[in-house]
Tab-separated table of C-alpha atoms in Angstrom:
chain	number	residue	atom	x	y	z
A	1	MET	CA	1.337	22.700	-19.282
A	2	LYS	CA	2.454	24.369	-16.072
A	3	ILE	CA	-0.102	24.072	-13.271
A	4	ASP	CA	0.791	24.985	-9.705
A	5	VAL	CA	0.168	21.998	-7.446
A	6	PRO	CA	0.849	22.174	-3.687
A	7	PHE	CA	3.781	20.046	-2.482
A	8	THR	CA	4.351	19.115	1.168
A	9	ARG	CA	7.516	17.941	2.892
A	10	ILE	CA	8.023	18.042	6.642
A	11	LEU	CA	10.972	15.714	7.276
A	12	GLY	CA	13.799	16.006	4.761
A	13	PRO	CA	16.089	13.218	3.527
A	14	ASP	CA	18.625	14.311	6.143
A	15	GLY	CA	16.096	13.655	8.925
A	16	LYS	CA	15.706	17.345	9.735
A	17	VAL	CA	12.423	19.226	9.952
A	18	GLN	CA	12.115	21.657	7.044
A	19	PRO	CA	12.817	25.334	7.813
A	20	ASP	CA	9.306	26.474	6.887
A	21	ILE	CA	7.647	24.031	9.313
A	22	GLU	CA	6.574	25.225	12.736
A	23	ALA	CA	8.588	24.010	15.716
A	24	GLY	CA	6.941	21.192	17.634
A	25	THR	CA	5.319	19.720	14.530
A	26	ILE	CA	6.989	16.357	15.111
A	27	ASP	CA	5.355	14.180	17.770
A	28	LEU	CA	8.257	11.912	18.676
A	29	GLU	CA	6.091	9.204	20.257
A	30	ALA	CA	3.882	9.070	17.171
A	31	LEU	CA	7.008	9.018	15.021
A	32	LYS	CA	8.293	5.985	16.944
A	33	GLN	CA	5.045	4.159	16.194
A	34	ALA	CA	5.332	4.994	12.499
A	35	TYR	CA	8.965	3.879	12.532
A	36	TRP	CA	8.018	0.555	14.119
A	37	ALA	CA	5.379	-0.039	11.437
A	38	MET	CA	7.783	0.772	8.591
A	39	VAL	CA	10.501	-1.488	9.998
A	40	LEU	CA	7.984	-4.302	10.441
A	41	ALA	CA	6.833	-3.860	6.838
A	42	ARG	CA	10.418	-3.991	5.550
A	43	THR	CA	11.219	-7.046	7.675
A	44	PHE	CA	8.123	-8.765	6.282
A	45	ASP	CA	9.277	-7.785	2.801
A	46	THR	CA	12.673	-9.415	3.298
A	47	LYS	CA	11.147	-12.641	4.593
A	48	ALA	CA	8.543	-12.786	1.832
A	49	ILE	CA	11.225	-12.531	-0.851
A	50	ALA	CA	13.270	-15.251	0.858
A	51	LEU	CA	10.222	-17.540	0.942
A	52	GLN	CA	9.478	-16.840	-2.723
A	53	ARG	CA	13.065	-17.595	-3.739
A	54	THR	CA	12.837	-20.977	-2.012
A	55	GLY	CA	9.523	-21.891	-3.623
A	56	LYS	CA	7.399	-21.343	-0.520
A	57	LEU	CA	5.540	-18.224	-1.661
A	58	GLY	CA	4.071	-17.008	-4.934
A	59	THR	CA	5.184	-14.086	-7.071
A	60	TYR	CA	5.631	-11.163	-4.701
A	61	ALA	CA	5.702	-7.365	-5.049
A	62	SER	CA	8.208	-5.652	-2.779
A	63	SER	CA	7.487	-2.340	-1.056
A	64	LEU	CA	11.171	-1.557	-0.476
A	65	GLY	CA	11.650	2.196	-0.239
A	66	GLN	CA	7.905	2.916	-0.228
A	67	GLU	CA	7.076	2.062	3.383
A	68	ALA	CA	6.207	5.666	4.276
A	69	VAL	CA	3.294	5.652	1.834
A	70	GLY	CA	1.323	2.734	3.222
A	71	VAL	CA	2.116	3.462	6.852
A	72	GLY	CA	1.422	7.183	6.565
A	73	VAL	CA	-1.890	6.739	4.761
A	74	ALA	CA	-3.191	4.064	7.127
A	75	ARG	CA	-2.201	5.996	10.254
A	76	ALA	CA	-4.337	8.912	9.045
A	77	MET	CA	-7.413	6.769	8.415
A	78	GLN	CA	-10.283	6.146	10.813
A	79	PRO	CA	-11.754	2.710	11.610
A	80	ASN	CA	-14.895	3.389	9.547
A	81	ASP	CA	-12.880	4.269	6.447
A	82	VAL	CA	-12.341	1.599	3.800
A	83	LEU	CA	-8.911	0.817	2.353
A	84	LEU	CA	-8.670	-0.437	-1.231
A	85	PRO	CA	-4.994	-1.340	-1.668
A	86	THR	CA	-2.919	-2.271	-4.643
A	87	PHE	CA	-0.098	-4.782	-4.260
A	88	ARG	CA	2.603	-2.813	-2.380
A	89	GLU	CA	0.630	-1.622	0.620
A	90	HIS	CA	1.819	-4.202	3.150
A	91	GLY	CA	2.538	-1.427	5.645
A	92	ALA	CA	-0.959	0.026	5.291
A	93	GLN	CA	-2.573	-3.352	5.784
A	94	LEU	CA	-0.505	-4.086	8.888
A	95	VAL	CA	-1.395	-0.719	10.423
A	96	ARG	CA	-5.070	-1.355	9.631
A	97	GLY	CA	-4.957	-4.674	11.500
A	98	VAL	CA	-4.323	-7.310	8.840
A	99	THR	CA	-2.090	-9.957	10.430
A	100	LEU	CA	1.308	-11.040	9.188
A	101	THR	CA	0.031	-14.598	8.746
A	102	GLU	CA	-2.860	-13.347	6.612
A	103	LEU	CA	-0.405	-11.467	4.382
A	104	PHE	CA	1.744	-14.568	3.961
A	105	LEU	CA	-1.346	-16.630	3.134
A	106	PHE	CA	-2.436	-14.165	0.454
A	107	TRP	CA	0.965	-14.086	-1.230
A	108	GLY	CA	1.064	-17.870	-0.941
A	109	GLY	CA	-2.081	-18.085	-3.066
A	110	ASP	CA	-4.503	-18.890	-0.255
A	111	GLU	CA	-7.677	-16.794	-0.375
A	112	ARG	CA	-8.061	-17.138	3.375
A	113	GLY	CA	-5.405	-14.441	3.516
A	114	CYS	CA	-8.143	-12.017	2.406
A	115	ASP	CA	-10.512	-13.023	5.215
A	116	PHE	CA	-9.162	-10.376	7.554
A	117	ALA	CA	-9.741	-10.887	11.254
A	118	GLY	CA	-9.309	-7.154	11.796
A	119	PRO	CA	-10.509	-4.641	9.174
A	120	ARG	CA	-13.477	-6.616	7.847
A	121	GLN	CA	-14.600	-3.823	5.520
A	122	ASP	CA	-11.211	-3.310	3.848
A	123	PHE	CA	-10.792	-4.745	0.361
A	124	PRO	CA	-8.311	-7.469	-0.565
A	125	VAL	CA	-5.182	-6.642	-2.518
A	126	CYS	CA	-5.928	-5.578	-6.094
A	127	VAL	CA	-3.407	-7.032	-8.545
A	128	PRO	CA	-4.934	-5.841	-11.875
A	129	ILE	CA	-3.879	-2.252	-12.485
A	130	ALA	CA	-6.472	0.415	-11.567
A	131	THR	CA	-9.485	-1.909	-11.522
A	132	HIS	CA	-10.102	-1.043	-7.872
A	133	ALA	CA	-10.518	2.668	-8.661
A	134	PRO	CA	-14.167	2.222	-9.780
A	135	HIS	CA	-14.651	-0.050	-6.761
A	136	ALA	CA	-13.507	2.852	-4.584
A	137	ALA	CA	-16.089	5.110	-6.195
A	138	GLY	CA	-18.763	2.518	-5.469
A	139	VAL	CA	-17.625	2.155	-1.874
A	140	ALA	CA	-17.606	5.940	-1.486
A	141	LEU	CA	-21.182	6.124	-2.785
A	142	ALA	CA	-22.247	3.482	-0.253
A	143	LEU	CA	-20.492	5.387	2.539
A	144	LYS	CA	-22.158	8.633	1.469
A	145	LEU	CA	-25.573	6.988	1.542
A	146	GLU	CA	-24.751	5.453	4.918
A	147	GLY	CA	-24.034	8.928	6.231
A	148	GLU	CA	-21.643	7.992	9.036
A	149	GLY	CA	-18.600	9.919	7.822
A	150	GLY	CA	-16.505	7.131	6.346
A	151	ALA	CA	-14.287	7.596	3.299
A	152	ALA	CA	-12.973	5.238	0.640
A	153	VAL	CA	-9.175	5.322	0.271
A	154	ALA	CA	-7.710	3.743	-2.850
A	155	ILE	CA	-3.932	3.529	-3.209
A	156	LEU	CA	-2.778	3.253	-6.816
A	157	GLY	CA	0.511	3.315	-8.695
A	158	ASP	CA	1.542	5.938	-11.237
A	159	GLY	CA	0.845	3.496	-14.052
A	160	ALA	CA	-2.765	3.238	-12.898
A	161	THR	CA	-3.327	6.895	-13.783
A	162	SER	CA	-2.938	5.953	-17.451
A	163	LYS	CA	-5.834	3.489	-17.317
A	164	GLY	CA	-9.441	4.207	-18.238
A	165	ASP	CA	-10.625	2.754	-14.921
A	166	PHE	CA	-8.845	5.580	-13.126
A	167	TYR	CA	-10.430	8.328	-15.216
A	168	GLU	CA	-13.893	6.781	-14.943
A	169	ALA	CA	-13.541	6.599	-11.167
A	170	MET	CA	-12.374	10.228	-10.972
A	171	ASN	CA	-15.219	11.361	-13.188
A	172	VAL	CA	-17.985	9.696	-11.207
A	173	ALA	CA	-16.393	10.699	-7.881
A	174	GLY	CA	-16.336	14.319	-8.982
A	175	ALA	CA	-19.773	14.312	-10.581
A	176	TRP	CA	-21.437	12.668	-7.587
A	177	GLN	CA	-19.293	14.420	-4.949
A	178	LEU	CA	-18.172	11.198	-3.323
A	179	PRO	CA	-16.058	10.850	-0.152
A	180	ALA	CA	-13.138	9.208	-1.934
A	181	LEU	CA	-9.396	9.709	-1.657
A	182	LEU	CA	-7.377	8.567	-4.652
A	183	PHE	CA	-3.824	8.236	-3.367
A	184	VAL	CA	-1.306	7.828	-6.203
A	185	CYS	CA	2.009	6.302	-5.191
A	186	ASN	CA	4.267	7.637	-7.939
A	187	ASN	CA	7.328	5.388	-7.707
A	188	GLN	CA	8.463	6.477	-11.204
A	189	TRP	CA	8.006	3.067	-12.856
A	190	ALA	CA	5.009	1.199	-14.285
A	191	ILE	CA	6.875	-2.093	-14.537
A	192	SER	CA	9.487	-1.084	-17.159
A	193	VAL	CA	7.828	2.128	-18.359
A	194	PRO	CA	9.257	5.275	-16.739
A	195	ARG	CA	7.019	8.072	-15.510
A	196	SER	CA	8.344	10.342	-18.268
A	197	ALA	CA	6.896	8.027	-20.937
A	198	GLN	CA	3.548	7.482	-19.249
A	199	SER	CA	2.004	10.953	-19.368
A	200	ALA	CA	2.701	14.405	-20.717
A	201	ALA	CA	1.079	15.934	-17.634
A	202	GLU	CA	3.656	17.778	-15.553
A	203	THR	CA	2.190	16.206	-12.407
A	204	LEU	CA	-0.193	13.324	-11.886
A	205	ALA	CA	-1.952	15.319	-9.173
A	206	GLN	CA	-3.266	17.846	-11.678
A	207	LYS	CA	-5.321	15.159	-13.406
A	208	ALA	CA	-7.899	15.640	-10.640
A	209	LEU	CA	-8.670	19.152	-11.884
A	210	ALA	CA	-10.399	17.861	-15.007
A	211	ALA	CA	-12.733	15.828	-12.784
A	212	GLY	CA	-13.666	18.856	-10.706
A	213	PHE	CA	-11.685	18.382	-7.512
A	214	GLU	CA	-8.292	19.196	-6.026
A	215	GLY	CA	-4.976	17.388	-6.296
A	216	GLU	CA	-1.712	17.853	-4.444
A	217	GLN	CA	1.733	16.313	-4.079
A	218	VAL	CA	3.615	15.057	-1.049
A	219	ASP	CA	7.090	13.685	-0.429
A	220	GLY	CA	6.270	9.977	-0.442
A	221	ASN	CA	9.424	9.155	1.525
A	222	ASP	CA	8.372	11.404	4.404
A	223	VAL	CA	5.983	9.450	6.627
A	224	VAL	CA	5.202	12.539	8.708
A	225	ALA	CA	4.116	14.503	5.648
A	226	VAL	CA	2.166	11.580	4.172
A	227	GLU	CA	0.201	11.131	7.404
A	228	HIS	CA	-0.351	14.885	7.757
A	229	VAL	CA	-1.518	15.468	4.177
A	230	THR	CA	-3.714	12.366	4.173
A	231	GLY	CA	-5.317	13.322	7.475
A	232	ARG	CA	-5.987	16.845	6.241
A	233	ALA	CA	-7.498	15.546	3.000
A	234	LEU	CA	-9.714	13.032	4.787
A	235	ALA	CA	-10.980	15.730	7.149
A	236	ALA	CA	-11.950	17.896	4.171
A	237	ILE	CA	-13.517	14.917	2.395
A	238	ARG	CA	-15.679	14.155	5.426
A	239	ALA	CA	-16.674	17.784	5.903
A	240	ALA	CA	-17.699	18.431	2.304
A	241	SER	CA	-18.268	14.915	0.889
A	242	ARG	CA	-16.059	15.596	-2.097
A	243	PRO	CA	-13.129	13.620	-3.529
A	244	HIS	CA	-9.442	14.473	-3.401
A	245	LEU	CA	-6.242	13.225	-5.052
A	246	ILE	CA	-2.782	12.996	-3.513
A	247	GLU	CA	0.334	12.129	-5.522
A	248	ALA	CA	3.206	10.835	-3.390
A	249	ILE	CA	6.635	11.190	-4.985
A	250	THR	CA	8.795	8.183	-4.166
A	251	TYR	CA	10.932	5.580	-5.948
A	252	ARG	CA	10.630	1.835	-6.432
A	253	MET	CA	13.917	0.475	-5.102
A	254	SER	CA	13.096	-3.135	-5.951
A	255	ASP	CA	12.220	-5.094	-9.059
A	256	HIS	CA	8.571	-4.688	-10.052
A	257	THR	CA	7.922	-8.164	-8.632
A	258	THR	CA	10.002	-11.254	-8.002
A	259	ALA	CA	9.205	-12.218	-11.623
A	260	ASP	CA	10.936	-9.073	-12.906
A	261	ASP	CA	14.559	-8.089	-13.533
A	262	ALA	CA	14.713	-4.306	-13.329
A	263	SER	CA	18.359	-4.244	-14.451
A	264	ARG	CA	17.069	-4.745	-17.997
A	265	TYR	CA	15.577	-1.247	-18.104
A	266	ARG	CA	17.354	0.891	-15.470
A	267	SER	CA	20.898	1.196	-14.180
A	268	ASP	CA	22.225	0.334	-10.750
A	269	ASP	CA	23.578	3.874	-10.517
A	270	GLU	CA	20.086	5.296	-10.932
A	271	VAL	CA	18.696	3.097	-8.190
A	272	SER	CA	21.570	3.669	-5.761
A	273	GLY	CA	21.150	7.416	-6.196
A	274	HIS	CA	17.780	7.185	-4.451
A	275	TRP	CA	18.977	5.450	-1.288
A	276	HIS	CA	19.648	8.809	0.386
A	277	GLU	CA	15.846	9.305	0.322
A	278	ASP	CA	15.196	6.086	2.288
A	279	PRO	CA	12.059	6.757	4.388
A	280	ILE	CA	13.190	4.532	7.249
A	281	ALA	CA	16.676	6.008	7.524
A	282	ARG	CA	15.368	9.573	7.673
A	283	VAL	CA	13.001	8.745	10.549
A	284	ARG	CA	15.736	6.933	12.451
A	285	THR	CA	18.057	9.919	11.979
A	286	CYS	CA	15.390	12.283	13.259
A	287	LEU	CA	14.755	10.167	16.351
A	288	VAL	CA	18.455	9.698	17.113
A	289	GLU	CA	19.249	13.404	16.767
A	290	ALA	CA	16.332	14.185	19.095
A	291	ASN	CA	17.830	11.780	21.673
A	292	ALA	CA	14.637	9.720	21.389
A	293	TRP	CA	16.213	6.552	19.973
A	294	SER	CA	19.218	4.499	20.981
A	295	THR	CA	21.234	1.556	19.690
A	296	GLU	CA	19.484	-0.590	22.276
A	297	ASP	CA	16.078	0.596	21.030
A	298	GLU	CA	17.047	-0.285	17.455
A	299	GLU	CA	18.325	-3.748	18.379
A	300	ALA	CA	15.206	-4.480	20.423
A	301	LEU	CA	12.928	-3.356	17.594
A	302	LEU	CA	14.720	-5.462	14.984
A	303	ALA	CA	14.678	-8.496	17.266
A	304	ARG	CA	10.966	-8.082	17.973
A	305	CYS	CA	10.077	-7.611	14.295
A	306	THR	CA	12.138	-10.624	13.279
A	307	GLU	CA	10.488	-12.751	15.965
A	308	GLN	CA	7.006	-11.687	14.842
A	309	ILE	CA	7.791	-12.358	11.186
A	310	GLU	CA	9.321	-15.771	11.853
A	311	ASP	CA	6.356	-16.814	14.001
A	312	ALA	CA	3.911	-15.710	11.303
A	313	ALA	CA	5.906	-17.475	8.590
A	314	GLN	CA	5.818	-20.715	10.560
A	315	GLN	CA	2.061	-20.351	11.051
A	316	TYR	CA	1.671	-19.821	7.321
A	317	LEU	CA	3.890	-22.772	6.392
A	318	GLY	CA	2.044	-24.959	8.894
A	319	THR	CA	-1.427	-24.066	7.602
A	320	ALA	CA	-3.077	-27.040	5.926
A	321	PRO	CA	-4.298	-26.298	2.385
A	322	GLN	CA	-7.996	-25.998	1.749
A	323	ALA	CA	-9.864	-29.022	0.405
A	324	PRO	CA	-9.980	-28.989	-3.425
A	325	GLU	CA	-13.784	-28.961	-3.453
A	326	SER	CA	-13.777	-25.614	-1.628
A	327	ILE	CA	-13.321	-23.890	-5.002
A	328	PHE	CA	-17.031	-24.548	-5.575
A	329	ASP	CA	-18.313	-23.497	-2.185
A	330	PHE	CA	-18.175	-19.712	-1.924
A	331	THR	CA	-19.568	-18.212	-5.128
A	332	TYR	CA	-23.216	-19.270	-5.288
A	333	ALA	CA	-25.873	-19.478	-2.595
A	334	GLN	CA	-27.145	-22.519	-4.505
A	335	LEU	CA	-24.644	-24.299	-6.742
A	336	PRO	CA	-25.810	-24.670	-10.379
A	337	ALA	CA	-26.312	-28.204	-11.684
A	338	ASP	CA	-23.223	-28.235	-13.919
A	339	LEU	CA	-20.975	-27.172	-11.050
A	340	ARG	CA	-22.642	-29.636	-8.694
A	341	ALA	CA	-21.707	-32.383	-11.158
A	342	GLN	CA	-18.107	-31.163	-11.338
A	343	ARG	CA	-17.874	-31.015	-7.555
A	344	ALA	CA	-19.236	-34.546	-7.255
A	345	ALA	CA	-16.773	-35.761	-9.873
A	346	LEU	CA	-13.890	-34.169	-7.999
A	347	LEU	CA	-14.947	-35.825	-4.758
A	348	GLY	CA	-15.271	-39.123	-6.556
A	349	GLU	CA	-11.754	-38.873	-7.973
A	350	ALA	CA	-10.396	-37.965	-4.558
A	351	GLY	CA	-12.152	-40.952	-3.073
A	352	ALA	CA	-10.785	-43.260	-5.712
A	353	ASP	CA	-7.237	-42.020	-5.142
A	354	GLY	CA	-7.522	-42.243	-1.364
């Protein structure tokens, strides 16, 4: 069914501002900050995969080619908003203040990586598909009751829009008029299932209409447009306390995770055909053509990002593991008798071995 859904693009794949966009729309200093964040996210990505391949990190989900989504969304958020990320939003978390070491710890299987020093209210990474959508509705209800203008921002994949959790969250958000932004990162693949096989809806954005609120699309490889559209949506959400849905059109350039082999279900030619949409390359082109970025700037940025990543990786690798008994210590205010016995047994075995 054909439904007209707004689509926004400001910076094209060639790095040029679109003809229908007003002159002066691009703030070059802000664009440099977004570029820095995207390059840092991609450098982290490269290091994380290298650590996983050498057995020093757990299964990892790359954000290659999707850096504009996380960075753009997070740059549009306010400190009192709450981010509920899925597993490719490294850029969003870094912009929000999660440290590189914390990210490494999380992907290394250490829950201390979710104990953010910065954005204390933001949620940890959600690995199960779409289960954080109802959480976002709950957070939005709490923020509405609090009355201080915060919004819940959940980033989901296209596959999540096929799950019941997603529809339940949309329904309650619409019915209760909650300050929630459901941001769908449509990278065209739900593991091995292509977008075309996931839904007969012409767009994923139009699914919001059935829940009583608006949906729109944005070029997910255009960080300027993502930040602009997200900021506009959040302003409307705060003003009217009503939900909104944004579908970002992008492409997953990597395997689904390091446990996946995407060559089993898509061709190299298909993937390579999307490299001209690279969100980082288009920003760099824009900056260079505006005489706002030089070879020296690029080399300095790459060196700085690499230094930061290597320092964080060494901090992560040098972090002593938690004591085994800590698995019992953070669920109950008062540990039940059966778990107290198990904890005591574990300590006894450790004592016997040591």
